[in-house]
Amino acid sequence: MSVKKRTSKNVLLDTALENFYGAAEEMGLDDDLIEILSRPERSLCVSLPVTMDDGSVRVFEGYRVQHSTALGPAKGGVRYHPNVDLEECEALGSLMTWKCSLAGIPYGGGKGGVSCDPSELSMTEKERLTRTFAARISPIIGEWTDIPAPDVNTGAQEMVWFMDTISKMRGSLEPGVVTGKPISIWGSRGRTAATGVGVATCVRELLKSEDIDVNGARLIIQGFGNVGTYAALSMANSGAKVVGISDITGGYYAADGIDVQKAFKHVSSNPKRTLDGYEQPGLKKMDGDDILSQETDVLVPCALEGAVNAKNAASIKAKYIVEGANGPVTPDADEIVGGMGILVVPDFLANSGGVIGSYFEWVQNLNGFFWTEEEYNHRLIPIMTDNFYRVWNYSREYGVKMRRAAFLVAIKRVADAVKMRGTFL
Ligand code: NAD
């Protein structure tokens, strides 16, 4: 490779670039493709004057980066956080390119956000900020150009303001301009459970590939929020034994299996939506971190990044880790658990049910038609299964870890598209 490598002071971007160059070198990617794919296609910086509730005006900074549209419209979230800047959006946008590519959906990758502390903003200030942001980036977003979605500190309400602003500016309804909308306003049934159902699909196929009977296989699921609960419910429905769950209030272990339905009801019916106070016969309560090192076949971290790290990696007893959260196993922990013979199914394969679900919402919006939840899962599970085996088979054939295999498969699909489409514009 004779390309001069780009580096960045932003850790996220520097790591994304390093990972990309490493994979590109390993797969022998042409220099011109490396040059093209190591840069975003388009970056837009906008200033956002917002009238605050007290009548003063504050000017915020916003960004939208389209890393690649080789496979289809850019797809990626909108984040409201004080750390948001252009380089962070560039890094996260490139990760979305690889994630959508690996997911096998017709999307490129993008990311955007506003540098702000949303906890300091009232609802009306947030609405004005969101509508101003949507208007300022409107020249580059649209159903067939770039489709934002919720990310850190944004949700269904922000997406509705976004869609409403763009639709009114264009004088015609454009529901597919964003995904993550509520079911009542062009959202999709099945989306809430999609990421967890996708994670569970990976766990099931992994067990099958390793000749382990799903019925009775033991699982520990860290994090009992959106991803963790639906992964747990889906695995329990398949006959697996969820022996441990945890959330911010601690770890809950039962050697004979947690009653997942009961735990789900407990969480859904208390205002804080936590496991605090959950009881069942044979339940052992422990520290949240201790749940990670209990005996199990599969550990499924679905909480935060860095859950399995250099400090606790050596204590993991699972044979497999399936990453439901983003980045739950740190790079040094990845080396340690790899050395212990633990197989890791990487996040951007395991939790891609979320972005596949966004694609389903968009497809329904473009057709003005609504699927049932059964129809949704009927389409989601085969796609997740195919994606799992694409990575599994590559990993077996070339003797590389699943994480590296996933990255190589993803980059190849984008690189092939860039090559075939050529360099015009
Ligand atoms: P969530 O907020 O609904 O749930 C997070 C859960 O983790 C909560 O139960 C919380 O109590 C628990 N938790 C927090 N700190 C913990 C700790 N120290 N120990 C144990 N539990 C802890 O979030 P979510 O939507 O389920 O997302 C979880 C992860 O999955 C994040 O990394 C997110 O980026 C990723 N992800 C989510 C989606 C999605 O569709 N929701 C899609 C892709 C990736």
Short mmCIF file of C-alpha atoms and ligand atoms in Angstrom, two decimals:
data_model
loop_
_atom_site.label_atom_id
_atom_site.label_comp_id
_atom_site.label_asym_id
_atom_site.label_seq_id
_atom_site.Cartn_x
_atom_site.Cartn_y
_atom_site.Cartn_z
CA MET A 1 0.00 0.00 0.00
CA SER A 2 1.62 3.26 -1.08
CA VAL A 3 -1.18 5.52 0.14
CA LYS A 4 -0.29 8.26 2.63
CA LYS A 5 -2.40 7.32 5.61
CA ARG A 6 -4.69 9.92 7.17
CA THR A 7 -4.54 10.29 10.94
CA SER A 8 -6.64 12.33 13.36
CA LYS A 9 -6.36 13.78 16.84
CA ASN A 10 -9.93 12.60 17.39
CA VAL A 11 -9.56 9.10 18.91
CA LEU A 12 -12.75 7.78 17.34
CA LEU A 13 -11.75 8.90 13.85
CA ASP A 14 -8.15 7.79 14.25
CA THR A 15 -9.30 4.30 15.33
CA ALA A 16 -11.81 4.10 12.47
CA LEU A 17 -9.09 5.05 9.97
CA GLU A 18 -6.57 2.63 11.48
CA ASN A 19 -9.08 -0.24 11.34
CA PHE A 20 -9.96 0.60 7.76
CA TYR A 21 -6.32 0.81 6.58
CA GLY A 22 -5.49 -2.46 8.39
CA ALA A 23 -8.37 -4.31 6.73
CA ALA A 24 -7.72 -2.68 3.34
CA GLU A 25 -4.10 -3.78 3.44
CA GLU A 26 -5.05 -7.32 4.44
CA MET A 27 -7.52 -7.67 1.57
CA GLY A 28 -5.15 -6.04 -0.94
CA LEU A 29 -7.55 -3.21 -1.78
CA ASP A 30 -6.43 -0.97 -4.68
CA ASP A 31 -4.78 2.30 -3.62
CA ASP A 32 -7.38 4.42 -5.42
CA LEU A 33 -10.21 2.67 -3.55
CA ILE A 34 -8.35 3.19 -0.27
CA GLU A 35 -8.03 6.90 -1.06
CA ILE A 36 -11.73 7.16 -1.91
CA LEU A 37 -13.07 5.18 1.05
CA SER A 38 -10.83 6.79 3.67
CA ARG A 39 -12.61 10.13 3.11
CA PRO A 40 -16.26 11.14 3.42
CA GLU A 41 -18.05 12.02 0.16
CA ARG A 42 -19.62 15.12 1.66
CA SER A 43 -19.52 17.05 4.97
CA LEU A 44 -21.80 19.91 5.83
CA CYS A 45 -21.29 22.25 8.80
CA VAL A 46 -24.19 24.49 9.73
CA SER A 47 -24.74 27.20 12.31
CA LEU A 48 -28.08 27.10 14.05
CA PRO A 49 -29.46 30.31 15.55
CA VAL A 50 -32.18 29.39 18.06
CA THR A 51 -34.42 31.79 19.97
CA MET A 52 -34.39 30.58 23.57
CA ASP A 53 -37.43 30.72 25.86
CA ASP A 54 -36.08 33.89 27.55
CA GLY A 55 -35.92 35.70 24.19
CA SER A 56 -32.12 35.51 23.82
CA VAL A 57 -30.54 33.91 20.74
CA ARG A 58 -27.99 31.09 20.96
CA VAL A 59 -26.06 29.83 17.99
CA PHE A 60 -25.36 26.08 17.97
CA GLU A 61 -23.10 24.13 15.62
CA GLY A 62 -24.50 21.22 13.61
CA TYR A 63 -23.02 18.67 11.21
CA ARG A 64 -24.09 16.11 8.64
CA VAL A 65 -21.50 13.85 7.07
CA GLN A 66 -22.16 11.42 4.22
CA HIS A 67 -19.30 8.96 4.22
CA SER A 68 -20.46 6.87 1.27
CA THR A 69 -23.50 6.63 -0.98
CA ALA A 70 -22.03 3.92 -3.23
CA LEU A 71 -24.63 1.35 -2.13
CA GLY A 72 -27.57 3.72 -1.66
CA PRO A 73 -28.72 6.78 0.29
CA ALA A 74 -26.62 7.64 3.34
CA LYS A 75 -28.11 6.28 6.57
CA GLY A 76 -27.22 7.20 10.12
CA GLY A 77 -28.33 8.84 13.31
CA VAL A 78 -28.51 12.38 14.61
CA ARG A 79 -26.82 12.90 17.97
CA TYR A 80 -27.32 15.75 20.46
CA HIS A 81 -24.29 15.89 22.76
CA PRO A 82 -21.65 18.43 23.82
CA ASN A 83 -18.87 16.28 22.25
CA VAL A 84 -20.38 16.22 18.76
CA ASP A 85 -18.01 17.62 16.14
CA LEU A 86 -17.17 17.11 12.49
CA GLU A 87 -14.56 14.41 13.07
CA GLU A 88 -16.81 12.37 15.36
CA CYS A 89 -19.52 12.49 12.68
CA GLU A 90 -16.98 11.45 10.06
CA ALA A 91 -15.87 8.45 12.15
CA LEU A 92 -19.41 7.34 13.01
CA GLY A 93 -20.53 7.90 9.41
CA SER A 94 -17.84 5.54 8.11
CA LEU A 95 -18.90 2.90 10.65
CA MET A 96 -22.46 3.20 9.33
CA THR A 97 -21.16 2.56 5.79
CA TRP A 98 -19.64 -0.74 6.90
CA LYS A 99 -22.64 -1.66 9.06
CA CYS A 100 -25.18 -1.11 6.27
CA SER A 101 -22.96 -2.91 3.81
CA LEU A 102 -22.61 -5.93 6.10
CA ALA A 103 -26.36 -5.87 6.78
CA GLY A 104 -26.92 -6.36 3.05
CA ILE A 105 -29.29 -3.39 2.76
CA PRO A 106 -29.18 -0.75 -0.01
CA TYR A 107 -27.77 2.06 2.10
CA GLY A 108 -24.54 3.99 2.43
CA GLY A 109 -23.40 5.54 5.69
CA GLY A 110 -23.74 8.94 7.30
CA LYS A 111 -23.99 10.61 10.68
CA GLY A 112 -24.94 13.99 12.04
CA GLY A 113 -25.51 15.91 15.18
CA VAL A 114 -25.58 19.12 17.10
CA SER A 115 -23.06 20.15 19.72
CA CYS A 116 -25.35 20.89 22.69
CA ASP A 117 -26.37 19.67 26.13
CA PRO A 118 -30.01 18.66 25.62
CA SER A 119 -30.59 18.43 29.39
CA GLU A 120 -30.29 22.24 29.47
CA LEU A 121 -32.94 22.73 26.77
CA SER A 122 -36.72 22.94 27.25
CA MET A 123 -39.03 21.02 24.87
CA THR A 124 -39.80 24.18 22.91
CA GLU A 125 -36.09 25.05 22.59
CA LYS A 126 -35.37 21.48 21.47
CA GLU A 127 -38.14 21.72 18.88
CA ARG A 128 -36.79 25.01 17.47
CA LEU A 129 -33.25 23.58 17.42
CA THR A 130 -34.37 20.41 15.63
CA ARG A 131 -36.45 22.26 13.04
CA THR A 132 -33.60 24.73 12.35
CA PHE A 133 -31.14 21.84 12.01
CA ALA A 134 -33.49 19.98 9.63
CA ALA A 135 -33.94 23.11 7.52
CA ARG A 136 -30.23 23.90 7.34
CA ILE A 137 -29.23 20.37 6.25
CA SER A 138 -32.31 19.93 4.02
CA PRO A 139 -30.34 20.47 0.75
CA ILE A 140 -28.56 17.16 1.31
CA ILE A 141 -31.22 15.00 2.97
CA GLY A 142 -34.16 13.19 1.41
CA GLU A 143 -35.75 9.77 0.93
CA TRP A 144 -33.28 8.92 -1.82
CA THR A 145 -30.24 10.91 -0.67
CA ASP A 146 -29.72 10.73 3.11
CA ILE A 147 -32.04 9.36 5.77
CA PRO A 148 -31.33 10.41 9.40
CA ALA A 149 -32.48 8.39 12.44
CA PRO A 150 -32.41 8.70 16.24
CA ASP A 151 -29.10 8.41 18.09
CA VAL A 152 -27.81 9.55 21.49
CA ASN A 153 -30.34 11.99 23.05
CA THR A 154 -32.72 12.01 20.09
CA GLY A 155 -35.81 9.86 19.63
CA ALA A 156 -39.22 9.57 18.02
CA GLN A 157 -40.25 13.17 18.85
CA GLU A 158 -37.16 14.68 17.18
CA MET A 159 -37.76 12.48 14.11
CA VAL A 160 -41.35 13.71 13.81
CA TRP A 161 -40.20 17.36 14.00
CA PHE A 162 -37.60 16.52 11.36
CA MET A 163 -40.09 14.88 8.99
CA ASP A 164 -42.67 17.63 9.53
CA THR A 165 -40.15 20.42 8.81
CA ILE A 166 -38.84 18.82 5.60
CA SER A 167 -42.35 17.92 4.40
CA LYS A 168 -43.64 21.45 4.97
CA MET A 169 -40.59 23.02 3.30
CA ARG A 170 -41.08 20.77 0.26
CA GLY A 171 -44.86 21.19 0.19
CA SER A 172 -45.45 17.45 0.21
CA LEU A 173 -45.31 14.67 2.78
CA GLU A 174 -41.95 12.87 2.85
CA PRO A 175 -42.33 10.21 5.59
CA GLY A 176 -39.25 8.23 4.49
CA VAL A 177 -36.86 11.17 5.03
CA VAL A 178 -36.16 9.87 8.57
CA THR A 179 -36.72 6.58 10.39
CA GLY A 180 -37.43 5.91 14.05
CA LYS A 181 -40.86 7.58 13.94
CA PRO A 182 -43.67 6.48 16.31
CA ILE A 183 -46.04 3.83 14.94
CA SER A 184 -48.89 6.35 14.79
CA ILE A 185 -46.86 8.68 12.52
CA TRP A 186 -45.44 6.42 9.80
CA GLY A 187 -43.33 4.31 12.17
CA SER A 188 -43.16 0.55 11.97
CA ARG A 189 -44.49 -2.32 14.05
CA GLY A 190 -41.68 -4.65 15.08
CA ARG A 191 -39.00 -1.94 15.23
CA THR A 192 -38.88 -1.82 19.06
CA ALA A 193 -37.89 -5.48 19.32
CA ALA A 194 -35.81 -5.61 16.10
CA THR A 195 -32.31 -5.19 17.55
CA GLY A 196 -32.90 -7.76 20.34
CA VAL A 197 -34.54 -10.21 17.93
CA GLY A 198 -31.52 -9.80 15.62
CA VAL A 199 -29.07 -10.42 18.49
CA ALA A 200 -31.01 -13.57 19.45
CA THR A 201 -30.91 -14.77 15.83
CA CYS A 202 -27.10 -14.54 15.90
CA VAL A 203 -26.96 -16.43 19.23
CA ARG A 204 -29.19 -19.22 17.86
CA GLU A 205 -27.21 -19.61 14.62
CA LEU A 206 -23.92 -19.55 16.53
CA LEU A 207 -25.09 -22.35 18.84
CA LYS A 208 -26.36 -24.33 15.86
CA SER A 209 -23.03 -23.90 14.04
CA GLU A 210 -21.18 -25.12 17.12
CA ASP A 211 -23.48 -28.16 17.50
CA ILE A 212 -24.87 -26.89 20.80
CA ASP A 213 -28.56 -27.55 21.42
CA VAL A 214 -30.32 -24.19 21.83
CA ASN A 215 -32.75 -25.93 24.14
CA GLY A 216 -31.16 -25.58 27.57
CA ALA A 217 -28.11 -23.57 26.40
CA ARG A 218 -27.15 -21.08 29.13
CA LEU A 219 -27.06 -17.34 28.55
CA ILE A 220 -26.13 -14.28 30.59
CA ILE A 221 -27.48 -10.99 29.30
CA GLN A 222 -25.97 -7.77 30.63
CA GLY A 223 -28.34 -4.79 30.32
CA PHE A 224 -32.11 -5.24 30.48
CA GLY A 225 -33.15 -2.27 28.32
CA ASN A 226 -34.39 -2.26 24.75
CA VAL A 227 -31.79 -4.63 23.27
CA GLY A 228 -31.33 -6.90 26.30
CA THR A 229 -35.01 -7.54 27.08
CA TYR A 230 -36.01 -8.50 23.56
CA ALA A 231 -32.90 -10.66 23.12
CA ALA A 232 -33.74 -12.41 26.42
CA LEU A 233 -37.41 -12.92 25.53
CA SER A 234 -36.56 -14.28 22.09
CA MET A 235 -33.93 -16.69 23.47
CA ALA A 236 -36.24 -17.89 26.26
CA ASN A 237 -38.92 -18.55 23.60
CA SER A 238 -36.39 -20.71 21.76
CA GLY A 239 -35.87 -22.84 24.88
CA ALA A 240 -32.54 -21.36 25.99
CA LYS A 241 -31.93 -20.92 29.72
CA VAL A 242 -31.22 -17.29 30.60
CA VAL A 243 -29.33 -17.84 33.87
CA GLY A 244 -28.30 -14.23 34.45
CA ILE A 245 -29.52 -10.74 33.69
CA SER A 246 -28.39 -7.35 34.95
CA ASP A 247 -29.06 -3.65 34.73
CA ILE A 248 -27.92 -0.48 36.44
CA THR A 249 -29.33 -1.82 39.77
CA GLY A 250 -27.16 -4.99 39.79
CA GLY A 251 -26.93 -8.61 38.65
CA TYR A 252 -29.61 -11.31 39.05
CA TYR A 253 -28.58 -14.97 38.73
CA ALA A 254 -30.64 -18.19 38.84
CA ALA A 255 -28.93 -21.47 37.96
CA ASP A 256 -32.29 -22.96 36.90
CA GLY A 257 -33.08 -19.99 34.70
CA ILE A 258 -34.55 -16.52 35.13
CA ASP A 259 -38.27 -16.23 34.43
CA VAL A 260 -37.68 -13.72 31.63
CA GLN A 261 -41.36 -12.94 31.04
CA LYS A 262 -41.78 -12.17 34.74
CA ALA A 263 -38.65 -9.99 34.80
CA PHE A 264 -39.88 -8.15 31.69
CA LYS A 265 -43.26 -7.52 33.34
CA HIS A 266 -41.46 -6.29 36.48
CA VAL A 267 -39.36 -3.81 34.48
CA SER A 268 -42.31 -2.64 32.36
CA SER A 269 -44.53 -2.03 35.36
CA ASN A 270 -42.21 0.08 37.50
CA PRO A 271 -41.69 3.76 36.70
CA LYS A 272 -37.88 3.55 36.71
CA ARG A 273 -38.01 0.52 34.38
CA THR A 274 -35.34 -1.31 36.41
CA LEU A 275 -34.96 -4.82 37.84
CA ASP A 276 -34.72 -3.43 41.39
CA GLY A 277 -36.96 -5.55 43.67
CA TYR A 278 -37.28 -8.44 41.20
CA GLU A 279 -37.81 -11.77 43.00
CA GLN A 280 -38.16 -15.42 42.02
CA PRO A 281 -37.28 -18.71 43.73
CA GLY A 282 -33.53 -19.50 43.69
CA LEU A 283 -32.55 -15.95 42.64
CA LYS A 284 -29.13 -14.69 43.72
CA LYS A 285 -28.56 -10.95 43.64
CA MET A 286 -25.02 -9.75 43.02
CA ASP A 287 -22.94 -6.82 41.88
CA GLY A 288 -23.64 -5.85 38.25
CA ASP A 289 -20.05 -6.53 37.21
CA ASP A 290 -19.95 -9.97 38.89
CA ILE A 291 -22.66 -11.30 36.60
CA LEU A 292 -20.18 -11.15 33.72
CA SER A 293 -17.93 -13.78 35.26
CA GLN A 294 -20.58 -16.40 36.11
CA GLU A 295 -20.68 -19.82 34.42
CA THR A 296 -22.54 -19.68 31.10
CA ASP A 297 -22.31 -20.79 27.48
CA VAL A 298 -22.95 -17.36 25.95
CA LEU A 299 -22.42 -13.90 27.39
CA VAL A 300 -24.48 -11.21 25.65
CA PRO A 301 -23.43 -7.69 26.75
CA CYS A 302 -26.31 -5.34 25.87
CA ALA A 303 -25.57 -2.34 28.10
CA LEU A 304 -22.70 0.06 27.43
CA GLU A 305 -19.36 0.13 25.63
CA GLY A 306 -16.30 -1.21 27.46
CA ALA A 307 -18.21 -3.70 29.67
CA VAL A 308 -15.60 -6.39 29.02
CA ASN A 309 -12.22 -4.73 29.40
CA ALA A 310 -8.58 -5.46 30.22
CA LYS A 311 -9.41 -5.60 33.94
CA ASN A 312 -12.18 -8.22 33.87
CA ALA A 313 -11.59 -10.12 30.58
CA ALA A 314 -9.58 -12.92 32.22
CA SER A 315 -12.49 -13.71 34.57
CA ILE A 316 -15.00 -14.41 31.79
CA LYS A 317 -16.16 -18.05 31.82
CA ALA A 318 -18.42 -17.96 28.76
CA LYS A 319 -17.43 -19.89 25.63
CA TYR A 320 -18.93 -17.22 23.39
CA ILE A 321 -19.61 -13.48 23.53
CA VAL A 322 -22.27 -11.97 21.28
CA GLU A 323 -22.02 -8.17 21.31
CA GLY A 324 -25.51 -6.71 21.58
CA ALA A 325 -24.28 -3.26 22.63
CA ASN A 326 -21.91 -1.12 20.57
CA GLY A 327 -18.28 -1.75 21.53
CA PRO A 328 -18.87 -3.76 24.74
CA VAL A 329 -15.55 -5.61 24.37
CA THR A 330 -12.55 -3.25 24.30
CA PRO A 331 -9.72 -3.98 21.80
CA ASP A 332 -7.33 -5.19 24.57
CA ALA A 333 -10.05 -7.39 26.07
CA ASP A 334 -10.73 -8.75 22.59
CA GLU A 335 -7.10 -9.95 22.47
CA ILE A 336 -7.34 -11.48 25.95
CA VAL A 337 -10.61 -13.36 25.38
CA GLY A 338 -9.38 -14.42 21.92
CA GLY A 339 -6.32 -15.95 23.61
CA MET A 340 -8.65 -17.81 25.99
CA GLY A 341 -10.44 -19.37 23.00
CA ILE A 342 -13.63 -17.34 23.48
CA LEU A 343 -15.33 -16.59 20.17
CA VAL A 344 -16.75 -13.07 19.78
CA VAL A 345 -19.60 -12.21 17.40
CA PRO A 346 -18.99 -8.50 16.70
CA ASP A 347 -21.43 -5.70 17.39
CA PHE A 348 -21.92 -4.45 13.86
CA LEU A 349 -23.12 -7.92 12.84
CA ALA A 350 -25.02 -8.86 16.02
CA ASN A 351 -26.92 -5.59 16.58
CA SER A 352 -27.63 -4.77 12.92
CA GLY A 353 -31.30 -5.74 13.41
CA GLY A 354 -31.80 -2.08 14.34
CA VAL A 355 -30.64 -0.66 11.03
CA ILE A 356 -32.35 -3.44 9.08
CA GLY A 357 -35.49 -2.42 10.97
CA SER A 358 -34.96 1.19 9.85
CA TYR A 359 -34.70 -0.03 6.28
CA PHE A 360 -38.04 -1.86 6.72
CA GLU A 361 -39.66 1.35 8.02
CA TRP A 362 -38.38 3.25 4.95
CA VAL A 363 -39.57 0.52 2.54
CA GLN A 364 -43.07 0.69 4.07
CA ASN A 365 -43.04 4.51 3.92
CA LEU A 366 -42.11 4.53 0.23
CA ASN A 367 -44.99 2.13 -0.46
CA GLY A 368 -47.49 3.81 1.85
CA PHE A 369 -48.17 0.38 3.33
CA PHE A 370 -47.92 -1.06 6.85
CA TRP A 371 -46.72 -4.55 7.73
CA THR A 372 -47.77 -6.61 10.74
CA GLU A 373 -45.16 -7.45 13.38
CA GLU A 374 -45.18 -11.07 12.14
CA GLU A 375 -44.44 -9.92 8.58
CA TYR A 376 -41.62 -7.75 9.90
CA ASN A 377 -39.94 -10.58 11.83
CA HIS A 378 -40.59 -12.98 8.97
CA ARG A 379 -38.30 -10.73 6.87
CA LEU A 380 -35.81 -9.74 9.58
CA ILE A 381 -34.78 -13.20 10.77
CA PRO A 382 -33.75 -14.63 7.34
CA ILE A 383 -31.66 -11.49 6.61
CA MET A 384 -29.90 -11.71 10.00
CA THR A 385 -29.33 -15.45 9.46
CA ASP A 386 -27.79 -14.89 5.99
CA ASN A 387 -25.55 -12.13 7.35
CA PHE A 388 -24.40 -14.32 10.21
CA TYR A 389 -23.36 -17.12 7.84
CA ARG A 390 -21.66 -14.73 5.39
CA VAL A 391 -19.33 -13.69 8.21
CA TRP A 392 -19.11 -17.13 9.83
CA ASN A 393 -18.14 -18.81 6.53
CA TYR A 394 -15.59 -16.11 5.66
CA SER A 395 -14.07 -16.41 9.13
CA ARG A 396 -13.78 -20.19 8.76
CA GLU A 397 -12.48 -20.09 5.17
CA TYR A 398 -9.76 -17.49 5.78
CA GLY A 399 -8.98 -18.38 9.40
CA VAL A 400 -9.68 -14.87 10.74
CA LYS A 401 -11.70 -13.72 13.75
CA MET A 402 -15.38 -12.92 13.20
CA ARG A 403 -14.72 -9.20 13.81
CA ARG A 404 -12.08 -8.99 11.09
CA ALA A 405 -14.17 -11.18 8.76
CA ALA A 406 -17.18 -8.87 9.19
CA PHE A 407 -15.08 -5.82 8.38
CA LEU A 408 -13.55 -7.43 5.27
CA VAL A 409 -16.94 -8.61 3.95
CA ALA A 410 -18.40 -5.13 4.52
CA ILE A 411 -15.54 -3.21 2.88
CA LYS A 412 -15.50 -5.53 -0.14
CA ARG A 413 -19.17 -4.91 -0.92
CA VAL A 414 -18.72 -1.11 -0.84
CA ALA A 415 -15.42 -1.24 -2.76
CA ASP A 416 -17.03 -3.36 -5.50
CA ALA A 417 -19.87 -0.84 -5.80
CA VAL A 418 -17.45 2.12 -6.03
CA LYS A 419 -15.42 0.29 -8.67
CA MET A 420 -18.46 -0.53 -10.81
CA ARG A 421 -20.03 2.91 -10.49
CA GLY A 422 -16.75 4.66 -11.33
CA THR A 423 -15.45 8.04 -10.31
CA PHE A 424 -17.86 10.41 -12.11
CA LEU A 425 -18.94 12.97 -9.45
P1 NAD B 1 -31.29 1.09 26.99
O1 NAD B 1 -31.00 2.40 27.60
O2 NAD B 1 -32.70 0.75 26.62
O3 NAD B 1 -30.80 -0.08 27.98
C1 NAD B 1 -29.52 -0.09 28.56
C2 NAD B 1 -29.56 -1.08 29.71
O4 NAD B 1 -28.24 -1.21 30.24
C3 NAD B 1 -30.44 -0.65 30.87
O5 NAD B 1 -31.12 -1.77 31.39
C4 NAD B 1 -29.44 -0.13 31.91
O6 NAD B 1 -29.92 -0.22 33.24
C5 NAD B 1 -28.32 -1.12 31.66
N1 NAD B 1 -27.03 -0.69 32.19
C6 NAD B 1 -26.44 0.54 32.17
N2 NAD B 1 -25.26 0.51 32.80
C7 NAD B 1 -25.09 -0.77 33.22
C8 NAD B 1 -24.08 -1.44 33.93
N3 NAD B 1 -22.99 -0.80 34.33
N4 NAD B 1 -24.23 -2.76 34.19
C9 NAD B 1 -25.33 -3.44 33.78
N5 NAD B 1 -26.33 -2.84 33.11
C10 NAD B 1 -26.21 -1.55 32.83
O7 NAD B 1 -30.32 0.97 25.73
P2 NAD B 1 -30.47 0.02 24.47
O8 NAD B 1 -31.24 0.73 23.41
O9 NAD B 1 -30.89 -1.32 24.91
O10 NAD B 1 -28.95 0.00 23.95
C11 NAD B 1 -27.96 -0.80 24.57
C12 NAD B 1 -26.73 -0.83 23.69
O11 NAD B 1 -27.05 -1.34 22.40
C13 NAD B 1 -26.03 0.51 23.44
O12 NAD B 1 -24.67 0.27 23.29
C14 NAD B 1 -26.61 0.93 22.08
O13 NAD B 1 -25.75 1.84 21.40
C15 NAD B 1 -26.65 -0.41 21.39
N6 NAD B 1 -27.58 -0.48 20.25
C16 NAD B 1 -28.91 -0.25 20.43
C17 NAD B 1 -29.78 -0.36 19.35
C18 NAD B 1 -31.26 -0.16 19.52
O14 NAD B 1 -31.98 -0.36 18.53
N7 NAD B 1 -31.75 0.18 20.70
C19 NAD B 1 -29.27 -0.68 18.07
C20 NAD B 1 -27.90 -0.93 17.93
C21 NAD B 1 -27.08 -0.83 19.03
#
